[in-house]
CSV table of C-alpha atoms in Angstrom, one decimal:
chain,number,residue,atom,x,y,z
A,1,UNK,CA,0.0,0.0,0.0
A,2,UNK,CA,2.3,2.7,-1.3
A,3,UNK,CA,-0.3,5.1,-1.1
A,4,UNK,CA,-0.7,5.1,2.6
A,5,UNK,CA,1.0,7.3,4.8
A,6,UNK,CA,1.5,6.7,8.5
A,7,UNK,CA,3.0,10.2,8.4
A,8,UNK,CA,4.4,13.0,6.0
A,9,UNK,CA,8.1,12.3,4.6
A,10,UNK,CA,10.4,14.9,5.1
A,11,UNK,CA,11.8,15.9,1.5
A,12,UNK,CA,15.1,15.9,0.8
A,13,UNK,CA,16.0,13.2,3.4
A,14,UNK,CA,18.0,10.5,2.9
A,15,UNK,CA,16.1,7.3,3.7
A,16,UNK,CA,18.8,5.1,5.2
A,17,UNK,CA,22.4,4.3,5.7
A,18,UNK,CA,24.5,1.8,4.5
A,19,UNK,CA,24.9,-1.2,7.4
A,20,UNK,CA,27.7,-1.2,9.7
A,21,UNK,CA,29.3,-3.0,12.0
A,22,UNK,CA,30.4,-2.1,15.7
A,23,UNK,CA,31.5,-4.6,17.9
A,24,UNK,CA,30.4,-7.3,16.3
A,25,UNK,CA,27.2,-6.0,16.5
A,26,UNK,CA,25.3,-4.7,12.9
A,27,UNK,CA,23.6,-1.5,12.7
A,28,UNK,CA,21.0,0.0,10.2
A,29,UNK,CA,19.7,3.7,10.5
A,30,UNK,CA,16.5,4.5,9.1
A,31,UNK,CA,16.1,7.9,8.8
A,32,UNK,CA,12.4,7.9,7.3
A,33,UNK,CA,10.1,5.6,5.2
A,34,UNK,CA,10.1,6.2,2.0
A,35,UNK,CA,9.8,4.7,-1.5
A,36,UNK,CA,13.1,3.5,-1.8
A,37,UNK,CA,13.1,2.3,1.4
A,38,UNK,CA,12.0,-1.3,0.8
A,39,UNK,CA,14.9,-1.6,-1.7
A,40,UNK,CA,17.6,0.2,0.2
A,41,UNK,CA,16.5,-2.3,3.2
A,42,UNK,CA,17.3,-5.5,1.3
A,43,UNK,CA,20.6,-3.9,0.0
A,44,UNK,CA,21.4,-3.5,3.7
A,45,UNK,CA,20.4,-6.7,4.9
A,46,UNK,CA,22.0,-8.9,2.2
A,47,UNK,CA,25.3,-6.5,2.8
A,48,UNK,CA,25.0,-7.6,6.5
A,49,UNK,CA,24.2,-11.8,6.0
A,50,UNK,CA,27.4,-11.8,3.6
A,51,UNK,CA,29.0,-10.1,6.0
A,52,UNK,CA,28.2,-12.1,8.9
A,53,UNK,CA,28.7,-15.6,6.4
A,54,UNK,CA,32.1,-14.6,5.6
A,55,UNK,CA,33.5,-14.7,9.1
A,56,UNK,CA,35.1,-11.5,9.4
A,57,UNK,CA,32.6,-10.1,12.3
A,58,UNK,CA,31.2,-11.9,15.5
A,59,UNK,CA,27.4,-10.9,14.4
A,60,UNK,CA,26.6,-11.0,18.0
A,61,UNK,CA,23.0,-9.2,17.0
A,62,UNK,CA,21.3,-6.5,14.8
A,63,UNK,CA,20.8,-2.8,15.8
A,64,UNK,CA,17.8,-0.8,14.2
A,65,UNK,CA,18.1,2.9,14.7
A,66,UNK,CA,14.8,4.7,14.1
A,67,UNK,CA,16.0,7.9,16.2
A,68,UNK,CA,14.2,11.0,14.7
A,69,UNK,CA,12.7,8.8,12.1
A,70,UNK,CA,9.1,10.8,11.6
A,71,UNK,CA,7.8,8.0,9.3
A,72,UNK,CA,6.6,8.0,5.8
A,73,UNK,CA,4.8,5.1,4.1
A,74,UNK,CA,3.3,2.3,6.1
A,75,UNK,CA,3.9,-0.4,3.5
A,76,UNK,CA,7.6,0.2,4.7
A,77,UNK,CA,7.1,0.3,8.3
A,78,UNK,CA,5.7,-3.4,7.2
A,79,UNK,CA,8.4,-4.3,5.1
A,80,UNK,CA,10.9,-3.9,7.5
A,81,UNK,CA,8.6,-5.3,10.3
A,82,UNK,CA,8.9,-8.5,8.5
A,83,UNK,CA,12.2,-8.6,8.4
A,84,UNK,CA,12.0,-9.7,12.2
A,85,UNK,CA,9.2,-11.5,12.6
A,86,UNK,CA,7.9,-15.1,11.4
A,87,UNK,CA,4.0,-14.4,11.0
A,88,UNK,CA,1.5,-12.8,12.8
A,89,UNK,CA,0.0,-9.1,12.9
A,90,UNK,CA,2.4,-5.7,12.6
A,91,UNK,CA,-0.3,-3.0,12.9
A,92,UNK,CA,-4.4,-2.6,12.9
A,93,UNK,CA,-5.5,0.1,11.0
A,94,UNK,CA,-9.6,1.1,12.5
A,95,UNK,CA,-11.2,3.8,10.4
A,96,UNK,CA,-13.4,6.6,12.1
A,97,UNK,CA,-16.2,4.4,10.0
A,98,UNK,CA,-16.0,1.4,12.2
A,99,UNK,CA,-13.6,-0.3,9.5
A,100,UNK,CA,-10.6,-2.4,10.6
A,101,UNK,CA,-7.8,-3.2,8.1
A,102,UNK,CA,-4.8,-5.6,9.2
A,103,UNK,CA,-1.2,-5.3,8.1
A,104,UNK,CA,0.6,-8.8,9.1
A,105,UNK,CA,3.8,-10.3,8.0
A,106,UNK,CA,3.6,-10.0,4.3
A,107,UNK,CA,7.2,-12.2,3.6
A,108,UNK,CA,9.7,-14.0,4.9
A,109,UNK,CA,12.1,-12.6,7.2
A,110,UNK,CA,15.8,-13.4,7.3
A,111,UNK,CA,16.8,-11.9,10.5
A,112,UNK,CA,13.9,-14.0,12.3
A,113,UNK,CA,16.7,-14.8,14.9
A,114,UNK,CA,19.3,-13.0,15.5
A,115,UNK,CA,19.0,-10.7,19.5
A,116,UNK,CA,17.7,-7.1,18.5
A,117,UNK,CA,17.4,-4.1,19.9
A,118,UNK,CA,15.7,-0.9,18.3
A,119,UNK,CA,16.8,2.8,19.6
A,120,UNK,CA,14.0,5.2,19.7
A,121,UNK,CA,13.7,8.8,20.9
A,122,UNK,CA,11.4,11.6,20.9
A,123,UNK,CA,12.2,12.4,17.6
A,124,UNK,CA,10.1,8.9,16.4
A,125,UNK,CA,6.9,9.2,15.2
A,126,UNK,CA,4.3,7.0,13.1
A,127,UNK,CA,5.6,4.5,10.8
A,128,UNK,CA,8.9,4.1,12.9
A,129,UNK,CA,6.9,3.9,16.3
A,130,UNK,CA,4.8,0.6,14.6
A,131,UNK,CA,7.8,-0.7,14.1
A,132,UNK,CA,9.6,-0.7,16.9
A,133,UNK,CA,6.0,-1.0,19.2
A,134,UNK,CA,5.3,-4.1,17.2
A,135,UNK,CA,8.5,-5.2,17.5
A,136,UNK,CA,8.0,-4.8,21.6
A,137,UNK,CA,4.8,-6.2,22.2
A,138,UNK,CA,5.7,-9.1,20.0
A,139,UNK,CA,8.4,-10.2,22.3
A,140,UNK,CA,11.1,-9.9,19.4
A,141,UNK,CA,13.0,-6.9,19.8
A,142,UNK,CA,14.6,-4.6,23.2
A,143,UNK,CA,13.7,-1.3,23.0
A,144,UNK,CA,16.5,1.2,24.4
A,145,UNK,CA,16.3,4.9,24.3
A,146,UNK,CA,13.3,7.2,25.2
A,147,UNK,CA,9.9,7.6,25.0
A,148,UNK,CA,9.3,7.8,21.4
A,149,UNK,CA,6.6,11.4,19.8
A,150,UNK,CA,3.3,9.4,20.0
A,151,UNK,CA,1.6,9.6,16.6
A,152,UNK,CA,-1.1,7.0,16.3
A,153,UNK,CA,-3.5,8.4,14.0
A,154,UNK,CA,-4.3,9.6,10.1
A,155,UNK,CA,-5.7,12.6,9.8
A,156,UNK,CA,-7.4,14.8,7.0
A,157,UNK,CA,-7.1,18.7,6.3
A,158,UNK,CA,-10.8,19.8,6.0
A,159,UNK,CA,-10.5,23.7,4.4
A,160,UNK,CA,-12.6,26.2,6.4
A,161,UNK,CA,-13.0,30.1,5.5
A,162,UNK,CA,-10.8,32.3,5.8
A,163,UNK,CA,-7.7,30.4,5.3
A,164,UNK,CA,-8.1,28.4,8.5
A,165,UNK,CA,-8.6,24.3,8.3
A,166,UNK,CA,-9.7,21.6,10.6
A,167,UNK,CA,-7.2,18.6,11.5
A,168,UNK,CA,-9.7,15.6,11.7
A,169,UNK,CA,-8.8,11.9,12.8
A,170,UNK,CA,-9.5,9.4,10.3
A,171,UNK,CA,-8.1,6.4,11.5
A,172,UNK,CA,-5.8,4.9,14.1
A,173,UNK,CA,-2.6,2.6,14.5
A,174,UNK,CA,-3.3,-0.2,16.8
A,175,UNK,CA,-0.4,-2.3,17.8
A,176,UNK,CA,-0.9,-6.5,18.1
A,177,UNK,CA,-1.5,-6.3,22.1
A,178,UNK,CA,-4.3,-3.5,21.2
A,179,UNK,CA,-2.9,-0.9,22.8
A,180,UNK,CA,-2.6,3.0,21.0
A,181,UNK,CA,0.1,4.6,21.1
A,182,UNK,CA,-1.3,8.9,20.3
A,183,UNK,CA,0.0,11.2,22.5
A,184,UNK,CA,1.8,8.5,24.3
A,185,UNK,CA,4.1,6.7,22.6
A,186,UNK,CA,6.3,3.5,23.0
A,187,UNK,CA,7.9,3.3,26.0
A,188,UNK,CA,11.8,1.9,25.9
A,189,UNK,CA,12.6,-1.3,27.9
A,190,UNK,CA,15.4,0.5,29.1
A,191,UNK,CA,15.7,4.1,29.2
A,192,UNK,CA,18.9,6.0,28.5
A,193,UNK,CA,18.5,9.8,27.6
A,194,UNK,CA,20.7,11.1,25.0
A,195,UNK,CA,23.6,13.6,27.0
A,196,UNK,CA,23.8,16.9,24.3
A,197,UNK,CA,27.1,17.3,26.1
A,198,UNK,CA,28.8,14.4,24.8
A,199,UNK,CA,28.6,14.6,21.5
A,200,UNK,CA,31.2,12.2,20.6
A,201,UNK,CA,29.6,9.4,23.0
A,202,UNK,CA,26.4,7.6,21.7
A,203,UNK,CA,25.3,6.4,24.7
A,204,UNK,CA,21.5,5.2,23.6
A,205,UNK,CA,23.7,3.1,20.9
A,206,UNK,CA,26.5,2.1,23.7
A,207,UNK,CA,23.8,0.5,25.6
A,208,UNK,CA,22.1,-1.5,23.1
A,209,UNK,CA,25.2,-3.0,22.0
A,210,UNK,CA,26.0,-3.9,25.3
A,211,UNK,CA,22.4,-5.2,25.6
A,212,UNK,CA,22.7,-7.7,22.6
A,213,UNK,CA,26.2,-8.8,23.7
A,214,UNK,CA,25.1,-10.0,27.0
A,215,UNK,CA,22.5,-12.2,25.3
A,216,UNK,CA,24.8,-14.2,23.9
C-alpha cells in the first residue's frame, strides 16, 4: 500500500544508511520511510548476512536505529517489520467508519533470529513507532532509548474560510496487544537519555550493543 502514509516524509532526506558493523554488532539507520526504502533495506540486509557468512565479524546481533525517524509510508514500516518477525500481525488500522484493516507479516524474514534491539527517541513518530512498538509487544525486539513522539492516528485537512482548516482523525494505528500509542508513545525497555554534552559518546547506541552482547 504505497499510497498510505503513517505520516508525511520529510523531502530531501536521505532514507537510510548503509549497514555497519560495531562490535560485532550490525547496525541500520532509518532515517524515514520512503519509496526506496524497501529496496535500500534488502541492500542492507543482504550486505549484513554476507558479511556475517564470511566470518570477518562476530554478528553478535542486529541494531535498528529509528531515532528522529518521523515515518513515511506504512507499506515500509511493514516491510521492515517483516524482516524480524515469522507471521503474525504488525499493525491494525480502525477507520473513524467502524472499519478495521490488518497489516501482518507480508514475507519471509531473514533476520527471524538473530538478539535485536531498536533505539527510539522523541524524535520517532508513526511508521517508525509501529515498528519498533510491534517489534515490543511481539516479544522480538529490546527497545533502548526514550519515550518515542506518539503519533497514532491519520488525519485529513478539511479547508474552512478564511484560510483556516480543521485537523480531523480518520483512522488509528493499533499495535498487536491493542494498545494505541497517540499522545503517548512507546515506552523503551530501558531508558537512557541522550547527553547533548557528549557529543562524541552515543550512549543510547552504547547501551544497546552492550544489551545484545550480553544475550549471547
Amino acid at each position: 500500500v504505497e499510497t498510505e502514509y503513517a505520516d508525511t516524509i520529510a523531502q530531501g532526506t536521505p532514507e537510510q544508511e548503509p549497514a555497519n558493523f560495531k562490535d560485532g554488532v550490525a547496525i541500520i539507520r532509518l532515517h524515514q520511510f520512503g519509496e526506496q526504502t524497501n529496496h535500500q533495506w534488502d541492500v542492507a540486509v543482504n550486505e549484513i548476512i554476507k558479511t556475517c557468512n564470511a566470518g570477518t565479524v562476530a554478528c553478535e546481533g542486529v541494531i535498528l536505529d529509528v531515532r528522529n525517524n518521523p515515518g513515511g509510508f506504512l507499506d515500509g514500516s511493514v516491510y521492515v517489520a517483516s524482516e524480524f518477525l515469522k507471521d503474525g500481525l504488525v499493525v491494525t488500522q480502525e477507520h473513524s467508519s467502524g472499519q478495521s484493516l490488518e497489516y501482518t507479516v507480508n514475507r519471509k524474514g531473514r533476520l527471524l533470529t538473530q538478539p535485536l534491539a531498536v533505539l527510539i527517541n522523541r524524535g520517532s513518530a508513526s511508521a517508525s513507532e509501529i515498528v519498533a512498538g510491534a517489534l515490543k509487544v511481539r516479544g522480538r525486539a529490546t527497545i533502548v532509548g526514550e519515550t518515542s513522539f506518539g503519533k497514532g492516528s491519520v488525519q485529513e485537512r478539511i479547508e474552512l474560510p478564511h484560510d483556516a482548516g480543521l485537523h480531523v482523525t480518520t483512522a488509528k494505528w493499533i499495535l498487536p496487544d491493542g494498545s494505541w500509542i497517540n499522545e503517548v508513545g512507546v515506552s523503551p525497555d530501558i531508558e537512557v537519555v541522550d547527553d547533548p554534552t557528549t557529543a562524541d559518546v552515543d550512549e543510547q547506541l552504547d547501551k544497546a550493543i552492550e544489551v545484545l552482547k550480553s544475550k549471547e
